[in-house]
Short mmCIF file of C-alpha atoms in Angstrom, two decimals:
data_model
loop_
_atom_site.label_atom_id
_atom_site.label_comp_id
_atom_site.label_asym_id
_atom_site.label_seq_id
_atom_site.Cartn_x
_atom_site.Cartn_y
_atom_site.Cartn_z
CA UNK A 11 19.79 3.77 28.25
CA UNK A 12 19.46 -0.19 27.61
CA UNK A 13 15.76 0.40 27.89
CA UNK A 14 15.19 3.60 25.23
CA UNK A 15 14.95 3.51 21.72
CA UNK A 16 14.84 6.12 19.23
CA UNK A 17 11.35 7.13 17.35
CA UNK A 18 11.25 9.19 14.60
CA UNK A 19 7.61 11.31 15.51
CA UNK A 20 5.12 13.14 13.10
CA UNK A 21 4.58 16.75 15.04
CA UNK A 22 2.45 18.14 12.40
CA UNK A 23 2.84 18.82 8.60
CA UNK A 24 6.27 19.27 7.26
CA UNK A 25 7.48 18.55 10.68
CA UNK A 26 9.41 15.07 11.88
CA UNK A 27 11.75 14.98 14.77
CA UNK A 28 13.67 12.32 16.45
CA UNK A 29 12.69 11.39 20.24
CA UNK A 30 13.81 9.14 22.64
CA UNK A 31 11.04 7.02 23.83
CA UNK A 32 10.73 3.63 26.46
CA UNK A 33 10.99 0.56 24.94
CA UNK A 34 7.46 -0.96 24.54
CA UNK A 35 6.99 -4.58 26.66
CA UNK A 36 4.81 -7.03 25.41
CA UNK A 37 1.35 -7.13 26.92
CA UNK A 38 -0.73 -10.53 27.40
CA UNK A 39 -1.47 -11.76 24.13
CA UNK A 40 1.28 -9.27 22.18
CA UNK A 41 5.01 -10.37 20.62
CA UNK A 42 7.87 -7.28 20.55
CA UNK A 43 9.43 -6.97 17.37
CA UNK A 44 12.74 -5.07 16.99
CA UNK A 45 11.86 -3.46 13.58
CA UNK A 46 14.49 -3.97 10.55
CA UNK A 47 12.88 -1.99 7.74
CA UNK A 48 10.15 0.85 7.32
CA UNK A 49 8.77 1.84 4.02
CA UNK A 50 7.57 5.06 3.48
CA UNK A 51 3.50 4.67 2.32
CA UNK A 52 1.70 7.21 0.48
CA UNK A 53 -0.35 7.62 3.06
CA UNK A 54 2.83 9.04 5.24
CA UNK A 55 3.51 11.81 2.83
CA UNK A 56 -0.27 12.93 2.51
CA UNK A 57 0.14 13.48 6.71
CA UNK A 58 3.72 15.04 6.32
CA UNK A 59 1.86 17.86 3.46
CA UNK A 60 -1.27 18.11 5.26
CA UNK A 61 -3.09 18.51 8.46
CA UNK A 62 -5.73 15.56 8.67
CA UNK A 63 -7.99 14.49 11.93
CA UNK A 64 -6.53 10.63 10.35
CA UNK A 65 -3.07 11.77 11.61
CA UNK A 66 -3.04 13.13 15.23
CA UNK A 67 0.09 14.49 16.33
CA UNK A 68 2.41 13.40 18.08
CA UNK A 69 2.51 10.43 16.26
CA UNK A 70 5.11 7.70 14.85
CA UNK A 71 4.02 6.95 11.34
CA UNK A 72 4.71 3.73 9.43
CA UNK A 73 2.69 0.42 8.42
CA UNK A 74 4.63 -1.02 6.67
CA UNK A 75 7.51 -2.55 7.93
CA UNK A 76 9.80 -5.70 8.79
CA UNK A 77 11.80 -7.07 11.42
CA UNK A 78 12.28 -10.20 14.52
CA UNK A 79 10.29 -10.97 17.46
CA UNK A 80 12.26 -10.18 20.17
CA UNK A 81 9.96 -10.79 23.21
CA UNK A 82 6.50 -12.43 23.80
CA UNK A 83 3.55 -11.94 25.93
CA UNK A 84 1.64 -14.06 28.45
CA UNK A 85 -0.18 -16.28 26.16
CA UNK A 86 1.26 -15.38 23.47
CA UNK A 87 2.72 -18.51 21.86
CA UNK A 88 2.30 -18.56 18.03
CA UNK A 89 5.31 -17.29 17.58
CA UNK A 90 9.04 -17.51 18.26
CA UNK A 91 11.55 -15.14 19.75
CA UNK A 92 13.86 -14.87 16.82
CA UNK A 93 11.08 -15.20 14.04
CA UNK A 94 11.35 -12.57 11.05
CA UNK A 95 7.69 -10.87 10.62
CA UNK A 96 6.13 -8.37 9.10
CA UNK A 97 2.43 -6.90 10.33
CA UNK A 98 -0.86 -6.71 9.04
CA UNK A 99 -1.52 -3.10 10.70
CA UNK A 100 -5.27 -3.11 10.30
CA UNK A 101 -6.62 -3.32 13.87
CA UNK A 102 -10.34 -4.37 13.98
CA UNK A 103 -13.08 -5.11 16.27
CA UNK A 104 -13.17 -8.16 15.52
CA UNK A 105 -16.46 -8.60 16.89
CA UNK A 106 -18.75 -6.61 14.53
CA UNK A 107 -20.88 -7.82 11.10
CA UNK A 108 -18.03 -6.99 8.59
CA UNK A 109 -15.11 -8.98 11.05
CA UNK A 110 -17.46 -12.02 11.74
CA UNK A 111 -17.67 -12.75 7.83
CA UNK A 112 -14.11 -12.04 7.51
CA UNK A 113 -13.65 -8.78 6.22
CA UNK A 114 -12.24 -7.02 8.90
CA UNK A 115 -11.01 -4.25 6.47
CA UNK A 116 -14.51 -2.87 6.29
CA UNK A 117 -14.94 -2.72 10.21
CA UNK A 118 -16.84 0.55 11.13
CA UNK A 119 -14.49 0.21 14.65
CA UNK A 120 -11.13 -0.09 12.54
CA UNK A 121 -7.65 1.18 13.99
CA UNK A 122 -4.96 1.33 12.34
CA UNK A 123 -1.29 1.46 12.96
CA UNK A 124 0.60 4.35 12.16
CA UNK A 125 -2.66 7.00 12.16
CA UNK A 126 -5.36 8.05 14.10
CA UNK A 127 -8.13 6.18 12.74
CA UNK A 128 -11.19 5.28 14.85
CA UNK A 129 -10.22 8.53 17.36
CA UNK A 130 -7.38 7.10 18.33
CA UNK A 131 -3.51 7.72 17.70
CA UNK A 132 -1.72 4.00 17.02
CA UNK A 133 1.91 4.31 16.58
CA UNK A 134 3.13 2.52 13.98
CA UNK A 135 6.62 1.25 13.16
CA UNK A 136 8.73 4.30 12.82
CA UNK A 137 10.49 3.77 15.62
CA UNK A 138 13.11 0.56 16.95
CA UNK A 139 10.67 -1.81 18.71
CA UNK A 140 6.75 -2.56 18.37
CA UNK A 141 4.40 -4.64 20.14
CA UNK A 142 1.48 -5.88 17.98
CA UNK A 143 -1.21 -8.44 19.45
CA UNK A 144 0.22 -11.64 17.84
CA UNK A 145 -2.64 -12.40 15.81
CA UNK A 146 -2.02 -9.15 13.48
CA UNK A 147 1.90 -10.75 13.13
CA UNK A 148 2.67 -12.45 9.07
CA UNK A 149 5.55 -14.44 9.45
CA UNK A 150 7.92 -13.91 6.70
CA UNK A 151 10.21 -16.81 5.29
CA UNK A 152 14.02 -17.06 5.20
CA UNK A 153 14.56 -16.39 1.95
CA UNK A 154 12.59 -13.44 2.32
CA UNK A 155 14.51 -10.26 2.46
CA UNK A 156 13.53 -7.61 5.12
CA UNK A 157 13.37 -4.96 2.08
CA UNK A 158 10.75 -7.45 0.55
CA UNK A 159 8.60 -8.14 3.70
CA UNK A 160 8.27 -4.15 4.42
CA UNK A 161 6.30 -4.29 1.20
CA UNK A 162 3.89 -6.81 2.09
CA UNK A 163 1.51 -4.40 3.15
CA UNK A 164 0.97 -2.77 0.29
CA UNK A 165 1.26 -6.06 -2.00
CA UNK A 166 -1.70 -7.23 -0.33
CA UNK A 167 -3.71 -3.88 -1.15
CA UNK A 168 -2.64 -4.63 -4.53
CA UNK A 169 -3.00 -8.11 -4.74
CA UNK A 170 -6.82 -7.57 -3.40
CA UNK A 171 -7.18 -4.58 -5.87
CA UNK A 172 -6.14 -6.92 -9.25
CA UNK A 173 -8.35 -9.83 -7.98
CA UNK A 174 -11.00 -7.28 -7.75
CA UNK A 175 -13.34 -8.53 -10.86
CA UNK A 176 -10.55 -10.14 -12.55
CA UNK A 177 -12.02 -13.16 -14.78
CA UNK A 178 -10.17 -15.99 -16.55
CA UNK A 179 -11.26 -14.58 -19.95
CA UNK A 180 -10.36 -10.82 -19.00
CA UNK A 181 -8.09 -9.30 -22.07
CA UNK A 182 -7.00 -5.86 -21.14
CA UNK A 183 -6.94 -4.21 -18.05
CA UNK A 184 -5.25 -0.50 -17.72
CA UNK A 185 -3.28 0.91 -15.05
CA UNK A 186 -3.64 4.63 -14.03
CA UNK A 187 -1.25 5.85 -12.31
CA UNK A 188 2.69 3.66 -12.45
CA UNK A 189 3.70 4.97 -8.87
CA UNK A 190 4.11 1.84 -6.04
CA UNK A 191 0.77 0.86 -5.71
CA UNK A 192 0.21 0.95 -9.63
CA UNK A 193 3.14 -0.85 -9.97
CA UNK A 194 2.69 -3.59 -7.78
CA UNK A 195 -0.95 -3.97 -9.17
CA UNK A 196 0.60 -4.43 -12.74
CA UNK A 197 2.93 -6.94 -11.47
CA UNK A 198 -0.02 -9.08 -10.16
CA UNK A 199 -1.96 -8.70 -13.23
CA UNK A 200 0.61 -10.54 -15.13
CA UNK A 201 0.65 -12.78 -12.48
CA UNK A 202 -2.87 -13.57 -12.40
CA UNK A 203 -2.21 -14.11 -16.60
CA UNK A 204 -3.69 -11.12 -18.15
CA UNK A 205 -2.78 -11.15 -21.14
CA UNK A 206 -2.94 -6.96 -21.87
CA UNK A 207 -1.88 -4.69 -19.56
CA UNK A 208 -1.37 -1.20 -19.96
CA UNK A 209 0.26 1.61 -17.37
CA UNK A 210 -0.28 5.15 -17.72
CA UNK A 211 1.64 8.16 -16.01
CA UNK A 212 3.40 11.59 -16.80
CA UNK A 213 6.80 10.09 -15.37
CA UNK A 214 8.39 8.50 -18.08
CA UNK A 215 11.25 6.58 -15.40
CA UNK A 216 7.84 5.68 -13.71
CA UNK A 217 7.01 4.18 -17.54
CA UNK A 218 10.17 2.68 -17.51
CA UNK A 219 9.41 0.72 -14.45
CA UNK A 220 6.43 -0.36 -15.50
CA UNK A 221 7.65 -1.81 -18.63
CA UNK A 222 9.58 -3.91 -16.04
CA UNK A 223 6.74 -5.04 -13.90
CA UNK A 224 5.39 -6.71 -16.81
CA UNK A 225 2.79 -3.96 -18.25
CA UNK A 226 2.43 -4.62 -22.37
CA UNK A 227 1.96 -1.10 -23.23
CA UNK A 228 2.99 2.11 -21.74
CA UNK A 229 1.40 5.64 -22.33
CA UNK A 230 2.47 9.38 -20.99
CA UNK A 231 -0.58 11.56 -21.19
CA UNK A 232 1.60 14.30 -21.74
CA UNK A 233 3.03 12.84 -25.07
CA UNK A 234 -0.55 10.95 -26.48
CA UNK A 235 -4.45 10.75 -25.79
CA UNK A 236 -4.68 8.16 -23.00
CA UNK A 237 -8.28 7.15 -24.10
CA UNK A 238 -7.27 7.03 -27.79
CA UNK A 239 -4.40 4.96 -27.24
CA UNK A 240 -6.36 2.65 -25.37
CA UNK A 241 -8.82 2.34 -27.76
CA UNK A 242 -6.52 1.61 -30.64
CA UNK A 243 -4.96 -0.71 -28.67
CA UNK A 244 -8.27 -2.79 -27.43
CA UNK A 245 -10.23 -3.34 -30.95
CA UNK A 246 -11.79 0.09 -30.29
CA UNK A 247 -13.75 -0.97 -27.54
CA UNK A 248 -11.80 0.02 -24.74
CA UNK A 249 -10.12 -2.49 -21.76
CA UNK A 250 -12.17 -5.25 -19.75
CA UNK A 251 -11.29 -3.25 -16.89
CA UNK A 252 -9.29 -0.09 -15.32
CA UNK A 253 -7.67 0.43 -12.52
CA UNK A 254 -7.59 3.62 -11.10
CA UNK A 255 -4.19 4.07 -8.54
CA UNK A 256 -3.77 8.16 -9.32
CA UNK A 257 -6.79 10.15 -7.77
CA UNK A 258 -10.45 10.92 -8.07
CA UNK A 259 -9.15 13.02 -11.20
CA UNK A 260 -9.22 10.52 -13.43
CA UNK A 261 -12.67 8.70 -12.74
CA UNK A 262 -14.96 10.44 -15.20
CA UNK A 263 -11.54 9.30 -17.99
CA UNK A 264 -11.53 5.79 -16.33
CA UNK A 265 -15.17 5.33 -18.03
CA UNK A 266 -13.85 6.66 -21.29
CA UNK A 267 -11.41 4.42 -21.75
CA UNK A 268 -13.24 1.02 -20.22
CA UNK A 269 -15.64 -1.17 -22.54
CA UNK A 270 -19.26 -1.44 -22.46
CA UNK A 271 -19.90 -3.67 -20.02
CA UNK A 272 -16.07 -3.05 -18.23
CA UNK A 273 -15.51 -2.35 -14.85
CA UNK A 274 -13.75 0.64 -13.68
CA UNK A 275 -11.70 0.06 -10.08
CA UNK A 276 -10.83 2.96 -7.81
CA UNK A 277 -8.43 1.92 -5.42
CA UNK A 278 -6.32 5.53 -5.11
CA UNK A 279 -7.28 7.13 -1.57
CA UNK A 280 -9.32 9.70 -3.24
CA UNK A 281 -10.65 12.16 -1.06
CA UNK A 282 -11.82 15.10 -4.19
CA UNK A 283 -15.46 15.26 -5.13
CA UNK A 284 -16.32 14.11 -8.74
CA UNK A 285 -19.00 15.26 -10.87
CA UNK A 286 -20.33 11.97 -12.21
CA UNK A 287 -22.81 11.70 -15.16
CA UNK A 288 -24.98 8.03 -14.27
CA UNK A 289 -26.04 7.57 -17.54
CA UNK A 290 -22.86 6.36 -18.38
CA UNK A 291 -23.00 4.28 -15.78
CA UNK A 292 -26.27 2.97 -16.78
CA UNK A 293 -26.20 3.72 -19.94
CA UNK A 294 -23.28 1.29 -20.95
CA UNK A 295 -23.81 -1.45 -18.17
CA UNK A 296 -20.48 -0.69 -16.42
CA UNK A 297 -19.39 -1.02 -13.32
CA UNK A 298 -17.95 1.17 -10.31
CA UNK A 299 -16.33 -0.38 -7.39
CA UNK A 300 -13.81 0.50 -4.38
CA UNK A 301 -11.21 -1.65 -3.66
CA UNK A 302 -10.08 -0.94 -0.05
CA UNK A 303 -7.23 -2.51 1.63
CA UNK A 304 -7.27 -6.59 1.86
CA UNK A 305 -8.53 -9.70 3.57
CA UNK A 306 -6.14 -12.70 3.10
CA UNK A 307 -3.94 -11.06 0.52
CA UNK A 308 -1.13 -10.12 2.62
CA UNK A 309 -0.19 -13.93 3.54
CA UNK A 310 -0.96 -14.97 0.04
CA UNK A 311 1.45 -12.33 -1.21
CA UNK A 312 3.99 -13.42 1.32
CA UNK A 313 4.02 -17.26 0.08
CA UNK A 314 4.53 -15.64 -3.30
CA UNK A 315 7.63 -14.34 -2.21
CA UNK A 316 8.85 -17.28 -0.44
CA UNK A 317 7.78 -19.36 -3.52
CA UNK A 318 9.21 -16.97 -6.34
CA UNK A 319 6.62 -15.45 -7.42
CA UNK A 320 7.10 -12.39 -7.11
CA UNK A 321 10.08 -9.97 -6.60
CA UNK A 322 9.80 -6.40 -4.87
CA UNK A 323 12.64 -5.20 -4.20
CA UNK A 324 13.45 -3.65 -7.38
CA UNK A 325 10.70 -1.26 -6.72
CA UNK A 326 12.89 0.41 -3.98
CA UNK A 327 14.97 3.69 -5.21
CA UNK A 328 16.51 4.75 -2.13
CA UNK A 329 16.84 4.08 1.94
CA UNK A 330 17.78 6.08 4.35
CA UNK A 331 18.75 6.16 8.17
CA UNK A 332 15.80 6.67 10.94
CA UNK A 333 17.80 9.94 11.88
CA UNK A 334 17.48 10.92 8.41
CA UNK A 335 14.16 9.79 7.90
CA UNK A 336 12.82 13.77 7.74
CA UNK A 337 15.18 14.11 4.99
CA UNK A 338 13.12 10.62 2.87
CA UNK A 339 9.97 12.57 3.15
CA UNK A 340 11.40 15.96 2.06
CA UNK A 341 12.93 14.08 -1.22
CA UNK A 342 9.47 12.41 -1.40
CA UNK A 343 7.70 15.80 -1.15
CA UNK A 344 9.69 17.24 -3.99
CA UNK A 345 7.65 18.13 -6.95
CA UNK A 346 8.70 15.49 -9.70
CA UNK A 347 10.61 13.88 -7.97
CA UNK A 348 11.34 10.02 -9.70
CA UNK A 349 11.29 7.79 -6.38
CA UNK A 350 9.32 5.34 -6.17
CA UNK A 351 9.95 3.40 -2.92
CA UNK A 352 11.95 4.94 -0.18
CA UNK A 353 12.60 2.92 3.05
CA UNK A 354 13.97 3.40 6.48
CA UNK A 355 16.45 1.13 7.92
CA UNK A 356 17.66 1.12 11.22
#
């Protein structure tokens, strides 16, 4: 038994059981980490609703998480046994055009831990102990709560996504969208010193939240014309930029509400097709860009932490156990449901 651990494994939509699996050694190169925290990505529930070729079953979902080097590898020896880490879980090539100039999150070879990406299934850190090659480890500081450094991973996809054609004269920038990811983005807005920002979503506890973060202005679509509000609220020209963190849904309103010459940002995993008309593309000079995972952001988010920066916790509702991690995503799969970050401890 001193060589099992428990694994909590995707089987298929709707379906999560708990196995017991062989403790993973580290390879030549790879550190073991005995994992401390798991939070639950958006990413996780779309696999838990539906059937995708992105999520292979069997498979142990999760990239997000925290914890402490426990063993290392032959040659592995950037790291301590005892260190508290978090992961980046992008895997690339490392070897291809997009890696060699750094942006490894564009690699055309990409793995990624927790899915099936690339054709392959990469369990990720639902489960006791990992072993990552050490060069995908962050290392996490003391002051750093395990809570906080499960969250990394998405603060860098949000930390990437408000540096995405943020200026030092931008004004207004609006928010679609106040779940985790939305939130975190309007939390580095501020941070970054816009001065306007503006969050948008039919949860008002979600609005709430936001409020918290930092956002300026808060508006339920349900209760007031999103693109009217924003107007009034921007001289009637409408925001420097939007940031789209709700679906492919809201694109053609994203325009409506940005500013001649704005930028619109879609960083929601949007998978719908749009009917776009280019002329208002064209017409108005504005711009249309993807903001897809993140580079450096993940360590830059983590010395924010360490430094004070930035706080995350408060973004988590609820944790449970990893026996009663099925029970996390059935809460999460609730319709209107009001979590916003549910973790796994174990």
């Amino acid at each position: 038994m001193e060589n099992k651990m428990k694994a909590l494994v995707y089987q298929g939509p709707g379906v999560l059981t708990i196995e017991e699996r062989k403790i993973p050694a580290p390879q030549k190169g790879e550190v073991q980490i005995k994992i401390h925290t798991v939070s639950i990505c958006g990413s996780d529930l779309g696999a838990y609703r539906h059937a995708s070729d992105r999520f292979m079953p069997p498979l142990v979902l999760g990239h997000e998480f925290s914890g402490d080097i426990t063993a290392v590898g032959e040659d592995a020896g950037l790291y301590q046994v005892g260190q508290r880490v978090t992961v980046n879980p992008m895997v690339p090539c490392r070897d291809c055009f997009f890696c060699k100039r750094g942006e490894g999150n564009l690699c055309g070879n990409r793995k990624s831990m927790g899915t099936a990406i690339g054709g392959t299934q990469t369990d990720g850190g639902m489960r006791e102990y990992v072993t990552v090659s050490e060069w995908m480890v962050v290392p996490i500081a003391d002051n750093v709560s395990y809570k906080a450094a499960a969250l990394l991973e998405p603060c860098g996809v949000t930390l990437a996504c408000a540096k995405k054609g943020h200026t030092e004269d931008e004004k207004s920038v609006v928010v679609l969208g106040a779940g985790p990811i939305g939130l975190l983005i309007v939390k580095f807005l501020k941070a970054l010193g816009v001065p306007t920002v503006i969050a948008s979503d039919i949860i008002d506890k979600r609005l709430e939240k936001a409020k918290e973060c930092g956002a300026d202005y808060v508006i339920n679509p349900r209760a007031a014309d999103v693109v009217e509000e924003v107007k009034k609220l921007t001289e009637g020209y409408g925001a420097d930029r939007v940031i789209n963190a709700a679906g492919e849904f809201l694109i053609n309103q994203s325009f409506q509400m940005v500013r001649n010459g704005g930028i619109s940002v879609l960083v929601a995993l949007a998978h719908g097709k749009v009917e776009i008309d280019p002329m208002e593309i064209v017409g108005r000079g504005l711009s249309f860009v993807g903001s897809y995972m993140f580079t450096t952001e993940m360590a830059e988010a983590a010395q924010m932490l360490a430094d004070g920066k930035l706080t995350v916790e408060d973004l988590v509702t609820s944790t449970y156990s990893l026996e009663n991690g099925k029970d996390a995503f059935d809460v999460l799969t609730t319709p209107d449901n009001e979590e916003i970050k549910v973790q796994i401890e174990m």
